[in-house]
Structures are given as C-alpha cells and as structure tokens.
Amino acid sequence: MKKIIHVLLILVSGNLAIAQEQIRKDEQYIQTYAKIAVQEMELYKIPASITLAQGILETGNGQSDLAQYGNNHFGIKCKGEWTGDRMYHDDDAKGECFRKYPSAQDSYRDHSLFLAERPYYKNLFLLDSKDYKGWAFGLKKAGYATNPKYAYTLISLIERYHLDQFDYLSSDQVGVKLAELYPDSYTPNLTDTNALQIILASLQTGEKKGTTTSQINQEESGSSKKTLQLKPNNFAFPNLRVKIHPNGNLRYVVIKEGDTLEDIAKTYGISMDKLKSYNDLDFQKDLVINQKIFLDPKNKTGIEKEYIASEGDTMYDIAQNNGVSLVELYKRNLMHPGQEPKTGDKILLKGKKS
C-alpha cells in the first residue's frame, strides 16, 4: 500500500511540474506577442484575445517547428495565392506546404488578412471586437479548424489567462497591463516608463525577486535613482537559438548577454559536465558574448586542412570556430596547453606537424 501511495505521489508531483512549465511557457508567449495582437486588433477589429489564444494553441506556446523555423504562428498553409517562402510539415497529410515568414509580426499580419479578406469569415466582423465567445464559435462554424472542441479550447485559454483584458486596451497600454499581470517575469521596454514604475513598485514591496543583466535606471523623487535589474528570458524559444556548424552538423548556440552555462544545460537537457567537456571549458573559464557553445561533442579534425592565425586569435577561439576539440588541436600542432599562436602561424586542423 505504501508503495502504491509513493508511486501516486511521484506521478502527481510530476504532472504538477509539467503543468507549471506549461503555464510558464504560455505566459511567456503572452508577454512576447500581446502588443502585436493588440496592434492587429486596432487595424482589423479582430479581438486580441482570440489572436493570442490561437497563437498559443497553434504553436504549442511558441514551441512548434512551424513557429520556430518558419515564424508561422497560425498554421496557415500555402494555398494557391501564396508567393512567399515555404516550409513543409506533416499535418493532415505528409509533407504539406506551409507559409514561412520573415518574422512573427509578419505571421500575425497575414493572419489578420487571412480572416479579413475571405468571404466565409465576413460575418465575424459584424461582431463586437470584445465578443471573444462569438468569435470563437464563429471561427469554428466558418471552418477555421476541424477540431469539434476548437471554440471551447480558445475560450478556455482566454479565460484561464484573462486574455480578454487585452481587448479593451490600446497598443501603448499593453506594457502596463503585462507589468501588472506578470511583475515577476515581464521585462518592459526601456521606453515604457509606466510599466517600469509598476515593476519598480513591486520590487520595493518585495514582490519581485529580481536578477541580473540589463540595468534600468528609473528616476524617483529629486535626483535619487533606483536601479532595476531584469534578466531576459533568452531561452523562451530554445530551437531558435540553435545553429548548425558545418563540421559534422554540430549543434551550437551563440552566447548572448545574460546567458549562463546552467541555463544552457537545463534548456537542452545536457549535464554540466558534458557541456563543459564538449566546449573545453577547463581552458576557458568565463563565457563571452558571441562565443560558440556546442551542444554536441566537437570533432577531432576540421573541414579545412589548416587555419592561418590572425592577430588576437587564441587556440580556444580557433577550436570553437572550427568545431574541433582543443585537446586534439594542441596535439596536432605539437603545442602544450596554454600556448598561443602568433599572427600568421599555420594551425593544422587536419594531419599532424612533424
């Protein structure tokens, strides 16, 4: 009996953790795209709540391949009139053609045009832009989705995250609303002083446990200032960060301000020991902006035969830029760890000096 209870507790705690992570990603999606949804509402009278709920649902809170590789947030397929970029993805059939956009904002605009320019959605625009329930059922009736529960799913998302609040806002009010809803995670634009004041107030009352990186100075009374420290969520959409190195199609990310090894390891499910080993981090202690961090073990050889060292090059830089193990690079060039090349030196990436 005790074993059964123990197993049930593990299952419950596991499901709770999954649910909490789902909520976190949904909220991150809302914080990222709410202003665009409201801007589209101002132009096309489509409820921002509906647009956001559709985006969350269609992209799996921004994590889908269509969103991350094609900036397609609404699952819109190519159709005959589409002349832009394309990507192919298995949906109702294998390898279907989907629209690919330069940015998420382009996807949101195409979504607005998709609804506004098709006659079978025209009755939706007779509804009030604050009638999210009418829009949800209207979309289903017009054939936007085949799922019989589509309207109920949209309504559930809207009510769970109070997205209908955005239907009453102008685009310049969105930052303040997001700061009110998410004081612990929202990073306002530096020019949005009202949102900054709300976050600052939450700091003063001990509601926000801040972190480091971007420093924002907010004027208070007289000449005194408060410094607001906010940490950007650099890994909200992790697949967008991953690049492929041609030396064996190795995955890597490029370091941005605020990145830590711990964040990278957790995001991509790699142990700290492996991450350090993959990147020869015993030789390089501190992360620097634009540094490559590999998610796979580097190769023993490079693509080219040799590399000519430029001024300021280190062996570590050469190893990372070429996707080559630093230890192997030292061995190949008969150099000892810590020795650095001079400008113009030939560093072998293949073969071995004799």
mmCIF file of C-alpha atoms in Angstrom, residues 49-50 52-54 56-58 132 136-137 140 145 147-161 163:
data_model
loop_
_atom_site.group_PDB
_atom_site.id
_atom_site.type_symbol
_atom_site.label_atom_id
_atom_site.label_comp_id
_atom_site.label_asym_id
_atom_site.label_seq_id
_atom_site.Cartn_x
_atom_site.Cartn_y
_atom_site.Cartn_z
ATOM 1 C CA SER A 49 -7.710 37.669 -27.011
ATOM 2 C CA ILE A 50 -8.712 35.457 -29.932
ATOM 3 C CA LEU A 52 -3.346 35.316 -28.717
ATOM 4 C CA ALA A 53 -5.331 32.188 -27.847
ATOM 5 C CA GLN A 54 -4.999 30.935 -31.418
ATOM 6 C CA ILE A 56 -0.802 29.727 -28.066
ATOM 7 C CA LEU A 57 -2.864 26.815 -29.332
ATOM 8 C CA GLU A 58 -1.484 26.586 -32.873
ATOM 9 C CA TYR A 132 -14.450 36.682 -27.823
ATOM 10 C CA ALA A 136 -14.519 31.586 -31.084
ATOM 11 C CA PHE A 137 -17.744 29.888 -32.150
ATOM 12 C CA LYS A 140 -15.351 27.067 -35.782
ATOM 13 C CA ALA A 145 -10.420 24.311 -37.629
ATOM 14 C CA ASN A 147 -11.430 20.038 -34.082
ATOM 15 C CA PRO A 148 -15.027 19.935 -32.750
ATOM 16 C CA LYS A 149 -13.819 21.430 -29.443
ATOM 17 C CA TYR A 150 -11.871 24.260 -31.084
ATOM 18 C CA ALA A 151 -14.131 27.085 -29.856
ATOM 19 C CA TYR A 152 -14.207 25.743 -26.297
ATOM 20 C CA THR A 153 -10.416 25.382 -26.288
ATOM 21 C CA LEU A 154 -9.949 29.017 -27.340
ATOM 22 C CA ILE A 155 -12.419 30.230 -24.722
ATOM 23 C CA SER A 156 -10.709 28.139 -22.049
ATOM 24 C CA LEU A 157 -7.315 29.689 -22.872
ATOM 25 C CA ILE A 158 -8.760 33.203 -22.895
ATOM 26 C CA GLU A 159 -10.420 32.786 -19.532
ATOM 27 C CA ARG A 160 -7.522 30.917 -17.924
ATOM 28 C CA TYR A 161 -5.080 33.735 -18.747
ATOM 29 C CA LEU A 163 -6.701 37.461 -22.298
#
